[in-house]
Coordinates of N, CA and C and ligand atoms in Angstrom, one line a residue:
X296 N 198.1 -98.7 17.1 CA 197.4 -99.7 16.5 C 196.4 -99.2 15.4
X297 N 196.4 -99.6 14.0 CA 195.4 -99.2 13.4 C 193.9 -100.0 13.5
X298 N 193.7 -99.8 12.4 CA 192.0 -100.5 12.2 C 192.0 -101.7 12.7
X299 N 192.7 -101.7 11.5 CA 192.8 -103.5 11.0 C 193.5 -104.2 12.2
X300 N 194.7 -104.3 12.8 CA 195.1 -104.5 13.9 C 194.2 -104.9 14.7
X301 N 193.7 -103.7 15.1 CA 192.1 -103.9 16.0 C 191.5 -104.6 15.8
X302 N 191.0 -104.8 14.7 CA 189.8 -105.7 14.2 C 190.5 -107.4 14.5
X303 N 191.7 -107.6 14.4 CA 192.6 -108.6 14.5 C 192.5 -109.1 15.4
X304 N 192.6 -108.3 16.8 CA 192.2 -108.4 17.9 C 191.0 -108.6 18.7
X305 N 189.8 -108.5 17.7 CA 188.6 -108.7 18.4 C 188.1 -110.1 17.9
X306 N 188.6 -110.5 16.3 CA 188.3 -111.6 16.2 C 189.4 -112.2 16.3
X307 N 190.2 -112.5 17.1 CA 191.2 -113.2 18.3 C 190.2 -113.7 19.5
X308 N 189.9 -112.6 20.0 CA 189.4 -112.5 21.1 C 187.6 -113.2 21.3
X309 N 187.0 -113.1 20.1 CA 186.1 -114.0 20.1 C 186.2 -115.4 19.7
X310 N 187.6 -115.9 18.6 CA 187.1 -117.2 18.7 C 187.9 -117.3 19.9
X311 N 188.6 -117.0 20.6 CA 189.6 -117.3 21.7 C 188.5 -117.8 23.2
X312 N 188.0 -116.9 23.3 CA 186.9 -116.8 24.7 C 185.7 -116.9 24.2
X313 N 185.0 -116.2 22.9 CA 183.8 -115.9 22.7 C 183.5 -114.2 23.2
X314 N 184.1 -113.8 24.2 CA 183.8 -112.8 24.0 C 185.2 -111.6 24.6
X315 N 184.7 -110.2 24.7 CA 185.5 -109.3 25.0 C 184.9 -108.1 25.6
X316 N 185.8 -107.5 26.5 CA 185.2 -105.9 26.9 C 186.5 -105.2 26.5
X317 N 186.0 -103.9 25.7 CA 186.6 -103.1 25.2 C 186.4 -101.6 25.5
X318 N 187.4 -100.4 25.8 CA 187.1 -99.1 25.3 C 186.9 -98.4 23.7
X319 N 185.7 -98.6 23.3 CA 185.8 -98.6 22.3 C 186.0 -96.8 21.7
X320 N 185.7 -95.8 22.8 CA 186.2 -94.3 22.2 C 187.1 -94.3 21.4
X321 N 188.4 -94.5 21.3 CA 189.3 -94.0 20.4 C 188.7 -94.6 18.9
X322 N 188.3 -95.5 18.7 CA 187.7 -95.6 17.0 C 186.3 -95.4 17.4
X323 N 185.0 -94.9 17.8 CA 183.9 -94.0 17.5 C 184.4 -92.6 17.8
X324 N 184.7 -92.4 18.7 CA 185.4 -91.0 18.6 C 184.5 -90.4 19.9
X325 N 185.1 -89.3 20.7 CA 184.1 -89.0 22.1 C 182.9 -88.1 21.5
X326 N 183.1 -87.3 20.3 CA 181.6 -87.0 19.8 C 180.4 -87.3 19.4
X327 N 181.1 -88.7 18.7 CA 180.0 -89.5 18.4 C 179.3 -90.6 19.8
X328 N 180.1 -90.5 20.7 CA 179.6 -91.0 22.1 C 179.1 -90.1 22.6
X329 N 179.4 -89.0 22.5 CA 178.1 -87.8 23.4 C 177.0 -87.8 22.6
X330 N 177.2 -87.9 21.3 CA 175.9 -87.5 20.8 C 174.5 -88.9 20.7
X331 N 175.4 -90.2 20.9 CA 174.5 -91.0 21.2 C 173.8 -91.3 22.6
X332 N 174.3 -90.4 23.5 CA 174.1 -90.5 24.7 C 173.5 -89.6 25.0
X333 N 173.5 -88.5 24.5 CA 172.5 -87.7 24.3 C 170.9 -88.1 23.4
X334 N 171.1 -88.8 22.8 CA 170.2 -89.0 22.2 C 169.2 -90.0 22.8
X335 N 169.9 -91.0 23.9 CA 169.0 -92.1 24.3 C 168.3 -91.1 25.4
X336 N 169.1 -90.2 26.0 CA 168.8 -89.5 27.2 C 167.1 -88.6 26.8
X337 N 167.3 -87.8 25.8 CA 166.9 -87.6 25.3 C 164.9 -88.1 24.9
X338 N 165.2 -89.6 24.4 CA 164.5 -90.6 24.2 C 163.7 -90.9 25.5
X339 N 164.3 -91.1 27.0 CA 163.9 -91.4 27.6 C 163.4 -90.6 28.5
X340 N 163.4 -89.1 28.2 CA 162.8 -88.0 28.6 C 161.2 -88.0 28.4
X341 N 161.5 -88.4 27.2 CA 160.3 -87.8 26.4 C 159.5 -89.5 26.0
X342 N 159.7 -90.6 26.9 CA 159.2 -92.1 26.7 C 158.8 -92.6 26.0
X343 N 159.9 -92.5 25.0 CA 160.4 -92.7 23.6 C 160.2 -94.2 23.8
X344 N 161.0 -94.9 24.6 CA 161.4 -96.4 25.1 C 160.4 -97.0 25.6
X345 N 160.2 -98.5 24.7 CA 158.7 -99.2 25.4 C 159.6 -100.6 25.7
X346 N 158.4 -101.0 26.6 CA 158.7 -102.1 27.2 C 159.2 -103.3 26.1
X347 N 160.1 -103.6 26.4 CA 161.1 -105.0 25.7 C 160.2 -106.0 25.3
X348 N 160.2 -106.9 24.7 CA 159.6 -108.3 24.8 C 160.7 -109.6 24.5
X349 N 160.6 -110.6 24.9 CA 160.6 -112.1 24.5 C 160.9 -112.8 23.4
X350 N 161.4 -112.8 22.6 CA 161.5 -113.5 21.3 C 161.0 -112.6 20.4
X351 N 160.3 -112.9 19.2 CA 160.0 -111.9 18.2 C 159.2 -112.6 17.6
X352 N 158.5 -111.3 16.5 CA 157.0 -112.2 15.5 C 155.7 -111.3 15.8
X353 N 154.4 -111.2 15.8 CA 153.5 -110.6 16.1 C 153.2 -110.3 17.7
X354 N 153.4 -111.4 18.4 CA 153.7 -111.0 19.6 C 154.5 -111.6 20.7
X355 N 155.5 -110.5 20.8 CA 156.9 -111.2 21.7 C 156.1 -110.8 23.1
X356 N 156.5 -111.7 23.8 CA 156.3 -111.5 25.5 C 156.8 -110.8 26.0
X357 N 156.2 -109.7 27.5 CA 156.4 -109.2 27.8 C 156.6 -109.9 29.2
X358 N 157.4 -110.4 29.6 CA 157.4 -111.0 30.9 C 158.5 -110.0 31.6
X359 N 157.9 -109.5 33.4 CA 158.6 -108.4 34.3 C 159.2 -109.4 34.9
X360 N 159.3 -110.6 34.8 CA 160.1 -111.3 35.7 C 161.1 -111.6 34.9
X361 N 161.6 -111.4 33.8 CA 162.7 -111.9 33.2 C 163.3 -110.5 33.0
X362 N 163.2 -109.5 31.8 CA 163.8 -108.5 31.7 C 162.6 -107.0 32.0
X363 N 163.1 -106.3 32.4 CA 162.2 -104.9 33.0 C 162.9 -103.6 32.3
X364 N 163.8 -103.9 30.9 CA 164.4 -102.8 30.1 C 163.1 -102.2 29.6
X365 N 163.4 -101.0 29.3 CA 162.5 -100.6 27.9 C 163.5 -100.2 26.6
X366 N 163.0 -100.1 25.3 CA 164.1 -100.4 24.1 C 163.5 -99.4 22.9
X367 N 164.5 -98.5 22.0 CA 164.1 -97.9 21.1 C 164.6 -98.6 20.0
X368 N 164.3 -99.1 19.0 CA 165.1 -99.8 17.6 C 165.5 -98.3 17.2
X369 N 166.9 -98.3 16.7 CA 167.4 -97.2 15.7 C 167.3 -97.5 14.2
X370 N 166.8 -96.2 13.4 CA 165.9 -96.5 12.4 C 167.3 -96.2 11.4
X371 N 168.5 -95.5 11.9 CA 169.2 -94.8 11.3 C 169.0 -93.7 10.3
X372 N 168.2 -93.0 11.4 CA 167.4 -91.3 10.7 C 168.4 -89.9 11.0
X373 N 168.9 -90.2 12.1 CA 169.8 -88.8 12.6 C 171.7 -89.3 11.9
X374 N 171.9 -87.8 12.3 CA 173.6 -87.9 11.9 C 174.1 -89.2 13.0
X375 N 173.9 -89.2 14.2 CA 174.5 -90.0 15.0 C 174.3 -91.1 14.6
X376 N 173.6 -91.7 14.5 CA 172.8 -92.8 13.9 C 173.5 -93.3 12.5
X377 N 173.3 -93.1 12.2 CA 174.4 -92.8 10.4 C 175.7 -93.4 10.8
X378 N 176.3 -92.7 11.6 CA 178.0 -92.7 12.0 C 177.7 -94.1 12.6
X379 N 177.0 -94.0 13.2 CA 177.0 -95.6 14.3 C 177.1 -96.6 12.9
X380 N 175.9 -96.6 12.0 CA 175.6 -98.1 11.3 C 176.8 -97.7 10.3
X381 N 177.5 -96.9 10.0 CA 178.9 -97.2 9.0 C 180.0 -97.7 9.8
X382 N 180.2 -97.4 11.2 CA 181.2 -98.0 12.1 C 180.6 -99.8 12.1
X383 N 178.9 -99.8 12.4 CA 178.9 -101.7 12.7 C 179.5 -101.8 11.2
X384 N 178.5 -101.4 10.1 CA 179.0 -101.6 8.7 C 180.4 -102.3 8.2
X385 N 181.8 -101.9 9.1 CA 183.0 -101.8 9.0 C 183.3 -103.0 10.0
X386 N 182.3 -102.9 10.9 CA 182.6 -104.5 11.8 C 182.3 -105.6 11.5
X387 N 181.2 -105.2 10.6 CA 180.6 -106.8 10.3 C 181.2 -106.7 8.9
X388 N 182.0 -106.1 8.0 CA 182.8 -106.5 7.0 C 184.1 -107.2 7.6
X389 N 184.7 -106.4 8.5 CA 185.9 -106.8 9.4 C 186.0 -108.4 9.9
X390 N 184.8 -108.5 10.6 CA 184.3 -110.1 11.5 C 184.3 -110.6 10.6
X391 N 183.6 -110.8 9.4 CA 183.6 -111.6 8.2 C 184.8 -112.3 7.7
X392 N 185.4 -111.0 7.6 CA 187.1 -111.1 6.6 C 188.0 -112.4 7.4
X393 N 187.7 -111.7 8.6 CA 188.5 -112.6 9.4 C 187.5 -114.0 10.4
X394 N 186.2 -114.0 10.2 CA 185.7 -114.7 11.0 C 184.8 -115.9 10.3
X395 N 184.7 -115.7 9.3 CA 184.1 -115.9 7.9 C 182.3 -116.3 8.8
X396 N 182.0 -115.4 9.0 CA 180.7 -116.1 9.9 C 179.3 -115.4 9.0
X397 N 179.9 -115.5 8.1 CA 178.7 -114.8 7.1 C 177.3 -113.6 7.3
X398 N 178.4 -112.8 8.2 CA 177.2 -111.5 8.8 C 176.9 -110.8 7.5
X399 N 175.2 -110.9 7.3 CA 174.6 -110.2 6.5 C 173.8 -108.5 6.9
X400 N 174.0 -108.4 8.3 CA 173.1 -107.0 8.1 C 173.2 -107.1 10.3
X401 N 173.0 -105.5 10.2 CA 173.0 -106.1 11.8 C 171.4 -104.9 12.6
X402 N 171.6 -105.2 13.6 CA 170.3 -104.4 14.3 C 170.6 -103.5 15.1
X403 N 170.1 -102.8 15.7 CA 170.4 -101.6 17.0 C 169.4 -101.1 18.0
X404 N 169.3 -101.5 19.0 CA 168.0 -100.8 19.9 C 168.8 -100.1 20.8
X405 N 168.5 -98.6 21.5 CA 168.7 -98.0 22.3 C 168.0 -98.9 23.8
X406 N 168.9 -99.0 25.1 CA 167.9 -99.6 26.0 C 168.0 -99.0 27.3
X407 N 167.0 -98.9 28.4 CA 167.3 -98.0 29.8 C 166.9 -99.0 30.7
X408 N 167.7 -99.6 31.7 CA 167.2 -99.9 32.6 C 166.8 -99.2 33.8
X409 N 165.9 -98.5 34.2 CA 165.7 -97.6 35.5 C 166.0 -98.2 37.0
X410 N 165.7 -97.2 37.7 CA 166.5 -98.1 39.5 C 165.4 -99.6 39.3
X411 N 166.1 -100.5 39.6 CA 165.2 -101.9 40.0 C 164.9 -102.6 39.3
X412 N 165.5 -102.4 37.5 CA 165.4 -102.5 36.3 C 166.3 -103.9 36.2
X413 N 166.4 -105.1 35.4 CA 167.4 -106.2 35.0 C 167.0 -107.2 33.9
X414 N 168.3 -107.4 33.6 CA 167.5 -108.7 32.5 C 168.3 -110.1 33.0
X415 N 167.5 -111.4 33.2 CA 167.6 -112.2 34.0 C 168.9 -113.0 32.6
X416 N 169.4 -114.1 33.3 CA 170.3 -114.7 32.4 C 170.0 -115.6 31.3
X417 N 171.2 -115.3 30.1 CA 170.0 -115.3 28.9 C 170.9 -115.6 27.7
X418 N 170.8 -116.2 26.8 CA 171.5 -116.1 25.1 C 171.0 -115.3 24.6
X419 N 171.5 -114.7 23.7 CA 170.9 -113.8 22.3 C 170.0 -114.1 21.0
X420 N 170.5 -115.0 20.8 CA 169.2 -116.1 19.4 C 167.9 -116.5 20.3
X421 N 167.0 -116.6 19.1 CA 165.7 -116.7 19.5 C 165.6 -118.3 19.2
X422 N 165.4 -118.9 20.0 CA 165.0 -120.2 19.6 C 164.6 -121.1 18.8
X423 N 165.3 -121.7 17.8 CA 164.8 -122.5 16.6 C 165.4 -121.9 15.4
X424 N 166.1 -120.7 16.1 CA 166.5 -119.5 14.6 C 168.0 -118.8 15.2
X425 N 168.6 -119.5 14.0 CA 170.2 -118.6 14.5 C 170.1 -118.0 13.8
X426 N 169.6 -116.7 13.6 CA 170.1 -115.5 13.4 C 171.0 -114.4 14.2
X427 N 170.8 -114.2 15.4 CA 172.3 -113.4 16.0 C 173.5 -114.2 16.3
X428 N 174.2 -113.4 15.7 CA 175.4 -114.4 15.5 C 176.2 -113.7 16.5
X429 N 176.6 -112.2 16.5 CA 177.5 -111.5 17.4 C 176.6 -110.5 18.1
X430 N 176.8 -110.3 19.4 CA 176.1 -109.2 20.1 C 177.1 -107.6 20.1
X431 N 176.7 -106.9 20.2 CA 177.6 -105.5 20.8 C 176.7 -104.6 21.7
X432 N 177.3 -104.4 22.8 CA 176.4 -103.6 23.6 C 177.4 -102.6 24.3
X433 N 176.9 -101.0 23.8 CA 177.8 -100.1 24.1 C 177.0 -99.2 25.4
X434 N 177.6 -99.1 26.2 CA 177.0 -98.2 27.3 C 177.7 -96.8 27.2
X435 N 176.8 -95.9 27.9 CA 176.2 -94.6 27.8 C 176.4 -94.1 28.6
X436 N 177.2 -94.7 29.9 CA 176.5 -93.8 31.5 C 178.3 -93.1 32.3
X437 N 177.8 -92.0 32.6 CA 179.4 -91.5 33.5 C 179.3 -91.8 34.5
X438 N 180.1 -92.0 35.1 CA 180.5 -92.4 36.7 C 179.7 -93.6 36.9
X439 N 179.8 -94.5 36.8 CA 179.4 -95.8 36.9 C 180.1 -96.2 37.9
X440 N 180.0 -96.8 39.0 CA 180.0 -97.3 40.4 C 180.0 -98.5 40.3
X441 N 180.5 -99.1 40.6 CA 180.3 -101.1 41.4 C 179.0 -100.9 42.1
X442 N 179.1 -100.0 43.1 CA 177.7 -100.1 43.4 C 176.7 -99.2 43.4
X443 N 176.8 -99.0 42.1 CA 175.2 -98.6 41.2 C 174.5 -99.9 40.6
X444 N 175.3 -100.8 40.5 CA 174.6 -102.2 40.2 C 175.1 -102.0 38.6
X445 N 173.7 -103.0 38.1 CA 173.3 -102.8 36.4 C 174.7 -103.1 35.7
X446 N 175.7 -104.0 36.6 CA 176.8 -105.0 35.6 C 176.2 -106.0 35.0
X447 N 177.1 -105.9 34.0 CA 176.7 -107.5 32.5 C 177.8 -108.4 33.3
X448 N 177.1 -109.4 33.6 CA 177.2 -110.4 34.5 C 177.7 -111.5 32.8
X449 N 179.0 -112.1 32.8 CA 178.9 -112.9 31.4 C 179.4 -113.9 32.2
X450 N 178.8 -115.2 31.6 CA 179.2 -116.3 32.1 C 180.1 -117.5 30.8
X451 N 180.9 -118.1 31.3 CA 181.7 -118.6 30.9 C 181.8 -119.7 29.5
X452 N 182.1 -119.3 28.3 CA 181.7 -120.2 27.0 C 181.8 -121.8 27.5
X453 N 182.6 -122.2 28.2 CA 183.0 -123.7 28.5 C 182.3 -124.2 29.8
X454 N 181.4 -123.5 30.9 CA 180.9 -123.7 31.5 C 180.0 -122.5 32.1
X455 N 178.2 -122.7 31.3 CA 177.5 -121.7 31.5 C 177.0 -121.3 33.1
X456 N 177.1 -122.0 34.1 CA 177.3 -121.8 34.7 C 178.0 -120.8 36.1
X457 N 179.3 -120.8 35.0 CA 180.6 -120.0 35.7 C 180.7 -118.5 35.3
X458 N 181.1 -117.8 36.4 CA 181.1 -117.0 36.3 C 182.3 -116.0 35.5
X459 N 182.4 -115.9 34.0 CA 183.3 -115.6 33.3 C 183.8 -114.2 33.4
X460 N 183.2 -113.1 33.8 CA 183.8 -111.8 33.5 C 182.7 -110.5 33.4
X461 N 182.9 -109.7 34.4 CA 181.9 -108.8 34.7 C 182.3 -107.0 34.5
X462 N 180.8 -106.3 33.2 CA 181.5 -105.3 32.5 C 180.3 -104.4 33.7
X463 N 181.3 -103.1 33.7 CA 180.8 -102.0 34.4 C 180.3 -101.0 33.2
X464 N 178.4 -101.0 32.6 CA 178.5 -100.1 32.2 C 178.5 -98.4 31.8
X465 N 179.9 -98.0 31.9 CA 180.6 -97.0 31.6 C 180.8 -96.7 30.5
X466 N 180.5 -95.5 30.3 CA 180.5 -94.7 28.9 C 181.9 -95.0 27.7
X467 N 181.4 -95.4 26.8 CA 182.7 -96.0 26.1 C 183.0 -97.4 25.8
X468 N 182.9 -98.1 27.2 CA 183.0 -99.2 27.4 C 181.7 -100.8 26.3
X469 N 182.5 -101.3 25.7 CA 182.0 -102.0 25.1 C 181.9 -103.7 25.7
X470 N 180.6 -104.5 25.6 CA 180.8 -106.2 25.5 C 180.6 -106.3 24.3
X471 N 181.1 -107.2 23.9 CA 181.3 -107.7 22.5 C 181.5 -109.6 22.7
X472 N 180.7 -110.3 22.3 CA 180.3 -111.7 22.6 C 179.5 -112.5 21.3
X473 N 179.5 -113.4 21.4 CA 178.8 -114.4 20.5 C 177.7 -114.8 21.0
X474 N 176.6 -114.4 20.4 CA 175.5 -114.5 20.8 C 174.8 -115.6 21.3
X475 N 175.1 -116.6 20.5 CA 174.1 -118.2 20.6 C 175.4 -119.0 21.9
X476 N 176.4 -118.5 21.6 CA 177.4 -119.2 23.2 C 177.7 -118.5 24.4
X477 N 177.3 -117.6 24.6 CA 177.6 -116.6 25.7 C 176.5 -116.4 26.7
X478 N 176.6 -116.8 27.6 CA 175.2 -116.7 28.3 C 175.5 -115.2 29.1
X479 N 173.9 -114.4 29.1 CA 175.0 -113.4 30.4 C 173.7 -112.7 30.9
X480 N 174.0 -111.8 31.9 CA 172.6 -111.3 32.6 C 172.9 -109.6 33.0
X481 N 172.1 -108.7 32.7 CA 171.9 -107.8 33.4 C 171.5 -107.6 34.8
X482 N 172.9 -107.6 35.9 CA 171.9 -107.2 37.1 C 171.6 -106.2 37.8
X483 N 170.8 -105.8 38.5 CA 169.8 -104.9 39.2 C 170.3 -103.8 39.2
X484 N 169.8 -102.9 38.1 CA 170.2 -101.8 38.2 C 169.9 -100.7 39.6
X485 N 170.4 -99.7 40.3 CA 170.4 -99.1 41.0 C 170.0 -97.7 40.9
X486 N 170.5 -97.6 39.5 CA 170.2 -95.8 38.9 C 170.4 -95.9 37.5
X487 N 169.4 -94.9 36.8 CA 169.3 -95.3 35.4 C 170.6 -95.8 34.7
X488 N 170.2 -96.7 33.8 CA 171.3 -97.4 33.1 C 170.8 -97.4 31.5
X489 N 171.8 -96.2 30.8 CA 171.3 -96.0 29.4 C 173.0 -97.3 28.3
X490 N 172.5 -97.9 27.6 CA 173.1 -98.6 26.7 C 172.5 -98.6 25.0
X491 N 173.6 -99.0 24.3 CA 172.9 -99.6 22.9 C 173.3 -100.9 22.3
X492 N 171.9 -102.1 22.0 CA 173.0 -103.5 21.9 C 172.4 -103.4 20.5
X493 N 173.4 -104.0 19.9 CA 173.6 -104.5 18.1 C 173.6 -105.6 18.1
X494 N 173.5 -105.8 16.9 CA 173.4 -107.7 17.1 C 173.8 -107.7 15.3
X495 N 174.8 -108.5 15.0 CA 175.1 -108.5 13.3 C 174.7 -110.5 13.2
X496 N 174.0 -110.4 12.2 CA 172.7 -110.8 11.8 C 173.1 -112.1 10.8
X497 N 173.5 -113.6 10.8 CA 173.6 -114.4 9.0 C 172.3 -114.1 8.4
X498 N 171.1 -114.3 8.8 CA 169.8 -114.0 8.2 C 169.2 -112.3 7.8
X499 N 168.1 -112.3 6.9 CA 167.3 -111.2 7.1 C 166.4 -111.5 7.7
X500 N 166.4 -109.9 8.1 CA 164.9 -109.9 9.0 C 163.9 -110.5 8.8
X501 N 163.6 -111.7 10.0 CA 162.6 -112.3 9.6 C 161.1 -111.8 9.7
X502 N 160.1 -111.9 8.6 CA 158.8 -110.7 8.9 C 158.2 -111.7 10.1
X503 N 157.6 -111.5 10.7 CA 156.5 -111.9 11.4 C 155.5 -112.8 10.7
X504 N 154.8 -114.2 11.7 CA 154.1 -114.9 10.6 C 153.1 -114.1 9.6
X505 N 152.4 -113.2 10.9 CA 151.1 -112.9 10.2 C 151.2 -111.8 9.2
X506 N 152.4 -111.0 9.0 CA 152.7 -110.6 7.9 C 153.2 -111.6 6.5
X507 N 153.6 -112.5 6.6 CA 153.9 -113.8 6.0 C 152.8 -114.3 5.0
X508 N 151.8 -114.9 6.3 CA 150.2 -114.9 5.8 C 149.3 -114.2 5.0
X509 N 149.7 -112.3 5.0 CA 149.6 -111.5 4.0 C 149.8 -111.6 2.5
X510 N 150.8 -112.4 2.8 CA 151.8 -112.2 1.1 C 151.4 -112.8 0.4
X511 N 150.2 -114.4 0.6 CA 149.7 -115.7 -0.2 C 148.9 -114.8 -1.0
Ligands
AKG24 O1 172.8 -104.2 28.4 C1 173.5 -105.2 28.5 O2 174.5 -105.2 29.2 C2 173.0 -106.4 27.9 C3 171.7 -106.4 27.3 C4 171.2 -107.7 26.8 O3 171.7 -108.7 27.2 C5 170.2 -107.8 25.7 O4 169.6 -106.7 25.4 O5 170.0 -108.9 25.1
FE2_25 FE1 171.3 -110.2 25.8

């Protein structure tokens, strides 16, 4: 299968279900998966990773009863980093071509959930604002177990309720979903759980009000 093929297949597979789980190694390649995995690891050595928040703006919420990740935004400063935002680069041209969903630019945070760690069930858009349009969330971790916990729990585009389809994050392994239709939840992790979610974007980044209020 080439590229393109591929890419045929994923926007099949989104408008078809809304979403997909994929190996995505053979197109990033296993060096560019070690070296991102090294890198979060890395990050979380050294408590790189701060606590998540709520929505976005001057100040998103920190609530422990809904998600307990902590998150690095990638600035796209290292080699790894680079290779990553020209692969989304090629996705969110790809989705476009074929999905015409008008992706303008996309995002990236590195995330760890530690033992006891989850994020409760959830959409991807922030309320009042469609801006994420597609999610991607690639995990990082070897030997991933059923019962180490910390599966993406995705529930069903036609009924949020139901239980649609459950990814084990394993190194390589990709969810790939529509953001504003896909409800889905991280549950209880059991042993660190390193991932990276993208989100390709119709809007730009919105500033923050009180940066906003600056600009008069
Ligand atoms: O890590 C995952 O499996 C999903 C994370 C997630 O839902 C999010 O960051 O919005
Ligand atoms: Fe999410």
């Amino acid at each position: 299968m080439d590229k393109a093929q591929w890419l045929d297949e994923l926007a099949q597979g989104l408008s078809d279900h809304g979403w997909m789980s994929f190996d995505i190694t053979p197109w990033l390649g296993i060096e560019l998966l070690r070296s991102l995995q090294h890198e979060i690891i890395v990050l979380d050595q050294n408590n790189a990773l701060k606590s998540a928040g709520i929505g976005r703006g001057s100040a998103p919420v920190r609530d422990r009863s809904v998600r307990r990740d902590k998150i690095a935004w990638l600035q796209g400063v290292t080699s790894p980093q680079l290779a990553l935002f020209d692969f989304l680069e090629s996705l969110r041209v790809g989705l476009n071509q074929r999905l015409f969903l008008g992706l303008k630019h996309f995002e990236a945070h590195y995330a760890t959930y530690h033992r006891g760690d989850f994020y409760k069930a959830h959409v991807d858009s922030f309320q009042g604002r469609a801006s994420r349009i597609v999610s991607l969330v690639l995990y990082l971790n070897d030997h991933w177990l059923p019962t180490d916990g910390g599966a993406l729990q995705v529930y069903s585009r036609e009924n949020q309720s139901e239980a649609g389809g459950l990814v084990l994050p394993e190194a390589g392994r990709v969810a790939l979903f529509m953001s504003e239709e896909i409800r889905h939840e991280v549950l209880e992790a059991h042993r660190t759980r390193y991932s990276l979610a993208c989100w390709l974007r119709q809007d730009e980044i919105a500033l923050p009000l009180s940066a906003l209020s600056a600009l008069k």
